[in-house]
Amino acid sequence: MSDALPMLAIGLELGAAFNPFTAAAGAALAAAYVTSDLRARRTTGAAALATAWLAGDGLRVLGRARELHGGASLAPEFASAPAWAGWTAVALWVLVGVVVGYAVPAWAGAFAGRRTVLGLDWLVAGSVALTVSLATSGLLGSLGG
């Protein structure tokens, strides 16, 4: 049980280390799509966000999950941790990475874009999402060392 808490901290740390390039591009694109009233655009925005996550962080998560399924550990120094701790760390990695790196910037951009007039809503949404994503990445990068 004593090795489970550091594994969860590793999951948080990995989630905070999202790919800033794909997060910024995906959040900006998704926010620009979501500002439209069309349902198809909202679905396209969600697909853009999911594709950006898969290209940026998802493949790395899937590779680590495959290694974990094969019996490896996320961190060699905590190899004695229970199996559920490793899977919980992977789930936390996904949750933190998607929410902090992708969804919150896209939401902030869509929030700003919805309140803009004169047909520039997609431009405002994309630029706010891009700015929030890069600021979040810089902040988390400076805290992590």
PDB file of C-alpha atoms in Angstrom:
ATOM      1  CA  MET A   1       0.000   0.000   0.000  1.00  0.00           C
ATOM      2  CA  SER A   2       2.911   2.319   0.631  1.00  0.00           C
ATOM      3  CA  ASP A   3       3.937   2.104  -3.043  1.00  0.00           C
ATOM      4  CA  ALA A   4       0.440   2.982  -4.273  1.00  0.00           C
ATOM      5  CA  LEU A   5       0.539   6.682  -3.384  1.00  0.00           C
ATOM      6  CA  PRO A   6       3.792   7.389  -5.253  1.00  0.00           C
ATOM      7  CA  MET A   7       2.313   5.610  -8.279  1.00  0.00           C
ATOM      8  CA  LEU A   8      -0.655   7.989  -8.177  1.00  0.00           C
ATOM      9  CA  ALA A   9       1.761  10.909  -7.957  1.00  0.00           C
ATOM     10  CA  ILE A  10       3.492   9.536 -11.039  1.00  0.00           C
ATOM     11  CA  GLY A  11       0.117   9.455 -12.819  1.00  0.00           C
ATOM     12  CA  LEU A  12      -0.486  13.100 -11.909  1.00  0.00           C
ATOM     13  CA  GLU A  13       2.996  14.070 -13.053  1.00  0.00           C
ATOM     14  CA  LEU A  14       2.626  12.268 -16.372  1.00  0.00           C
ATOM     15  CA  GLY A  15      -0.795  13.842 -16.924  1.00  0.00           C
ATOM     16  CA  ALA A  16       0.609  17.309 -16.336  1.00  0.00           C
ATOM     17  CA  ALA A  17       3.338  16.630 -18.912  1.00  0.00           C
ATOM     18  CA  PHE A  18       0.998  16.672 -21.915  1.00  0.00           C
ATOM     19  CA  ASN A  19       2.243  17.441 -25.428  1.00  0.00           C
ATOM     20  CA  PRO A  20       1.906  21.238 -25.739  1.00  0.00           C
ATOM     21  CA  PHE A  21       1.963  21.338 -29.543  1.00  0.00           C
ATOM     22  CA  THR A  22      -0.900  18.942 -30.176  1.00  0.00           C
ATOM     23  CA  ALA A  23      -2.802  20.253 -27.148  1.00  0.00           C
ATOM     24  CA  ALA A  24      -2.648  23.822 -28.444  1.00  0.00           C
ATOM     25  CA  ALA A  25      -3.538  22.875 -32.013  1.00  0.00           C
ATOM     26  CA  GLY A  26      -6.323  20.489 -30.992  1.00  0.00           C
ATOM     27  CA  ALA A  27      -7.850  22.867 -28.453  1.00  0.00           C
ATOM     28  CA  ALA A  28      -7.780  25.778 -30.895  1.00  0.00           C
ATOM     29  CA  LEU A  29      -9.355  23.724 -33.666  1.00  0.00           C
ATOM     30  CA  ALA A  30     -11.974  22.214 -31.368  1.00  0.00           C
ATOM     31  CA  ALA A  31     -12.899  25.602 -29.891  1.00  0.00           C
ATOM     32  CA  ALA A  32     -13.255  27.101 -33.351  1.00  0.00           C
ATOM     33  CA  TYR A  33     -15.581  24.267 -34.403  1.00  0.00           C
ATOM     34  CA  VAL A  34     -17.642  24.281 -31.209  1.00  0.00           C
ATOM     35  CA  THR A  35     -18.574  27.962 -31.491  1.00  0.00           C
ATOM     36  CA  SER A  36     -20.848  27.108 -34.390  1.00  0.00           C
ATOM     37  CA  ASP A  37     -24.474  26.262 -33.695  1.00  0.00           C
ATOM     38  CA  LEU A  38     -24.474  23.296 -36.009  1.00  0.00           C
ATOM     39  CA  ARG A  39     -24.471  19.918 -34.284  1.00  0.00           C
ATOM     40  CA  ALA A  40     -22.143  18.509 -36.929  1.00  0.00           C
ATOM     41  CA  ARG A  41     -19.573  21.171 -36.060  1.00  0.00           C
ATOM     42  CA  ARG A  42     -19.732  20.219 -32.380  1.00  0.00           C
ATOM     43  CA  THR A  43     -19.158  16.594 -33.253  1.00  0.00           C
ATOM     44  CA  THR A  44     -16.268  17.616 -35.491  1.00  0.00           C
ATOM     45  CA  GLY A  45     -14.799  19.679 -32.636  1.00  0.00           C
ATOM     46  CA  ALA A  46     -14.959  16.705 -30.286  1.00  0.00           C
ATOM     47  CA  ALA A  47     -13.382  14.510 -32.955  1.00  0.00           C
ATOM     48  CA  ALA A  48     -10.614  17.076 -33.485  1.00  0.00           C
ATOM     49  CA  LEU A  49      -9.910  17.144 -29.752  1.00  0.00           C
ATOM     50  CA  ALA A  50      -9.861  13.347 -29.523  1.00  0.00           C
ATOM     51  CA  THR A  51      -7.597  13.059 -32.567  1.00  0.00           C
ATOM     52  CA  ALA A  52      -5.184  15.641 -31.188  1.00  0.00           C
ATOM     53  CA  TRP A  53      -5.030  13.805 -27.857  1.00  0.00           C
ATOM     54  CA  LEU A  54      -4.474  10.476 -29.575  1.00  0.00           C
ATOM     55  CA  ALA A  55      -1.689  11.886 -31.754  1.00  0.00           C
ATOM     56  CA  GLY A  56      -0.042  13.820 -28.942  1.00  0.00           C
ATOM     57  CA  ASP A  57      -0.436  11.785 -25.773  1.00  0.00           C
ATOM     58  CA  GLY A  58      -2.740   8.871 -26.490  1.00  0.00           C
ATOM     59  CA  LEU A  59      -0.226   6.698 -28.279  1.00  0.00           C
ATOM     60  CA  ARG A  60       2.262   7.145 -25.447  1.00  0.00           C
ATOM     61  CA  VAL A  61      -0.423   6.217 -22.912  1.00  0.00           C
ATOM     62  CA  LEU A  62      -1.453   3.184 -24.941  1.00  0.00           C
ATOM     63  CA  GLY A  63       2.163   2.046 -25.188  1.00  0.00           C
ATOM     64  CA  ARG A  64       2.660   2.346 -21.443  1.00  0.00           C
ATOM     65  CA  ALA A  65      -0.646   0.551 -20.817  1.00  0.00           C
ATOM     66  CA  ARG A  66       0.526  -2.293 -23.038  1.00  0.00           C
ATOM     67  CA  GLU A  67       3.773  -2.522 -21.062  1.00  0.00           C
ATOM     68  CA  LEU A  68       1.800  -2.466 -17.820  1.00  0.00           C
ATOM     69  CA  HIS A  69      -0.415  -5.262 -19.116  1.00  0.00           C
ATOM     70  CA  GLY A  70       2.704  -7.257 -19.916  1.00  0.00           C
ATOM     71  CA  GLY A  71       3.865  -7.074 -16.302  1.00  0.00           C
ATOM     72  CA  ALA A  72       6.127  -4.027 -16.351  1.00  0.00           C
ATOM     73  CA  SER A  73       5.768  -1.099 -13.975  1.00  0.00           C
ATOM     74  CA  LEU A  74       5.353   2.597 -14.742  1.00  0.00           C
ATOM     75  CA  ALA A  75       8.354   3.279 -12.535  1.00  0.00           C
ATOM     76  CA  PRO A  76      10.998   0.606 -11.856  1.00  0.00           C
ATOM     77  CA  GLU A  77      11.530   1.784  -8.294  1.00  0.00           C
ATOM     78  CA  PHE A  78       7.893   0.943  -7.512  1.00  0.00           C
ATOM     79  CA  ALA A  79       7.794  -2.493  -9.121  1.00  0.00           C
ATOM     80  CA  SER A  80       6.386  -3.949  -5.904  1.00  0.00           C
ATOM     81  CA  ALA A  81       3.290  -1.735  -6.105  1.00  0.00           C
ATOM     82  CA  PRO A  82       0.001  -3.571  -6.592  1.00  0.00           C
ATOM     83  CA  ALA A  83      -1.310  -3.903 -10.141  1.00  0.00           C
ATOM     84  CA  TRP A  84      -4.343  -1.719  -9.426  1.00  0.00           C
ATOM     85  CA  ALA A  85      -2.035   1.167  -8.496  1.00  0.00           C
ATOM     86  CA  GLY A  86      -0.417   1.084 -11.927  1.00  0.00           C
ATOM     87  CA  TRP A  87      -3.752   1.013 -13.732  1.00  0.00           C
ATOM     88  CA  THR A  88      -5.087   3.787 -11.524  1.00  0.00           C
ATOM     89  CA  ALA A  89      -2.001   5.848 -12.341  1.00  0.00           C
ATOM     90  CA  VAL A  90      -2.626   5.323 -16.067  1.00  0.00           C
ATOM     91  CA  ALA A  91      -6.279   6.354 -15.656  1.00  0.00           C
ATOM     92  CA  LEU A  92      -5.191   9.432 -13.720  1.00  0.00           C
ATOM     93  CA  TRP A  93      -2.627  10.189 -16.418  1.00  0.00           C
ATOM     94  CA  VAL A  94      -5.355  10.113 -19.076  1.00  0.00           C
ATOM     95  CA  LEU A  95      -7.855  12.106 -17.027  1.00  0.00           C
ATOM     96  CA  VAL A  96      -5.447  14.873 -16.015  1.00  0.00           C
ATOM     97  CA  GLY A  97      -3.893  15.097 -19.467  1.00  0.00           C
ATOM     98  CA  VAL A  98      -7.194  15.330 -21.322  1.00  0.00           C
ATOM     99  CA  VAL A  99      -8.857  17.737 -18.919  1.00  0.00           C
ATOM    100  CA  VAL A 100      -5.962  20.083 -18.173  1.00  0.00           C
ATOM    101  CA  GLY A 101      -4.205  19.980 -21.520  1.00  0.00           C
ATOM    102  CA  TYR A 102      -7.028  19.695 -24.009  1.00  0.00           C
ATOM    103  CA  ALA A 103     -10.561  20.168 -22.652  1.00  0.00           C
ATOM    104  CA  VAL A 104     -10.107  23.236 -20.415  1.00  0.00           C
ATOM    105  CA  PRO A 105      -8.358  25.319 -23.108  1.00  0.00           C
ATOM    106  CA  ALA A 106     -10.982  24.279 -25.667  1.00  0.00           C
ATOM    107  CA  TRP A 107     -13.756  25.183 -23.235  1.00  0.00           C
ATOM    108  CA  ALA A 108     -12.160  28.575 -22.500  1.00  0.00           C
ATOM    109  CA  GLY A 109     -11.858  29.306 -26.205  1.00  0.00           C
ATOM    110  CA  ALA A 110     -15.426  28.269 -26.924  1.00  0.00           C
ATOM    111  CA  PHE A 111     -16.628  30.336 -23.964  1.00  0.00           C
ATOM    112  CA  ALA A 112     -14.902  33.438 -25.327  1.00  0.00           C
ATOM    113  CA  GLY A 113     -15.930  32.729 -28.916  1.00  0.00           C
ATOM    114  CA  ARG A 114     -19.604  32.421 -28.026  1.00  0.00           C
ATOM    115  CA  ARG A 115     -19.576  35.950 -26.632  1.00  0.00           C
ATOM    116  CA  THR A 116     -18.042  37.535 -29.715  1.00  0.00           C
ATOM    117  CA  VAL A 117     -19.996  39.278 -32.444  1.00  0.00           C
ATOM    118  CA  LEU A 118     -19.295  40.344 -36.038  1.00  0.00           C
ATOM    119  CA  GLY A 119     -18.509  36.847 -37.305  1.00  0.00           C
ATOM    120  CA  LEU A 120     -15.125  36.551 -35.648  1.00  0.00           C
ATOM    121  CA  ASP A 121     -16.247  33.972 -33.099  1.00  0.00           C
ATOM    122  CA  TRP A 122     -14.144  31.139 -34.557  1.00  0.00           C
ATOM    123  CA  LEU A 123     -11.028  33.327 -34.618  1.00  0.00           C
ATOM    124  CA  VAL A 124     -11.468  34.481 -31.020  1.00  0.00           C
ATOM    125  CA  ALA A 125     -12.235  30.932 -29.871  1.00  0.00           C
ATOM    126  CA  GLY A 126      -9.152  29.510 -31.540  1.00  0.00           C
ATOM    127  CA  SER A 127      -6.809  32.216 -30.317  1.00  0.00           C
ATOM    128  CA  VAL A 128      -8.061  32.057 -26.716  1.00  0.00           C
ATOM    129  CA  ALA A 129      -7.804  28.268 -26.691  1.00  0.00           C
ATOM    130  CA  LEU A 130      -4.283  28.465 -28.121  1.00  0.00           C
ATOM    131  CA  THR A 131      -3.240  31.038 -25.532  1.00  0.00           C
ATOM    132  CA  VAL A 132      -4.740  29.150 -22.594  1.00  0.00           C
ATOM    133  CA  SER A 133      -3.171  25.880 -23.729  1.00  0.00           C
ATOM    134  CA  LEU A 134       0.302  27.376 -24.110  1.00  0.00           C
ATOM    135  CA  ALA A 135      -0.003  29.255 -20.811  1.00  0.00           C
ATOM    136  CA  THR A 136      -1.068  26.084 -19.003  1.00  0.00           C
ATOM    137  CA  SER A 137       1.787  24.161 -20.574  1.00  0.00           C
ATOM    138  CA  GLY A 138       4.292  26.824 -19.584  1.00  0.00           C
ATOM    139  CA  LEU A 139       2.970  27.017 -16.055  1.00  0.00           C
ATOM    140  CA  LEU A 140       3.027  23.276 -15.521  1.00  0.00           C
ATOM    141  CA  GLY A 141       6.428  23.028 -17.150  1.00  0.00           C
ATOM    142  CA  SER A 142       7.883  25.630 -14.814  1.00  0.00           C
ATOM    143  CA  LEU A 143       6.378  23.916 -11.765  1.00  0.00           C
ATOM    144  CA  GLY A 144       7.697  20.510 -12.811  1.00  0.00           C
ATOM    145  CA  GLY A 145      11.256  21.676 -13.219  1.00  0.00           C
TER     146      GLY A 145
END
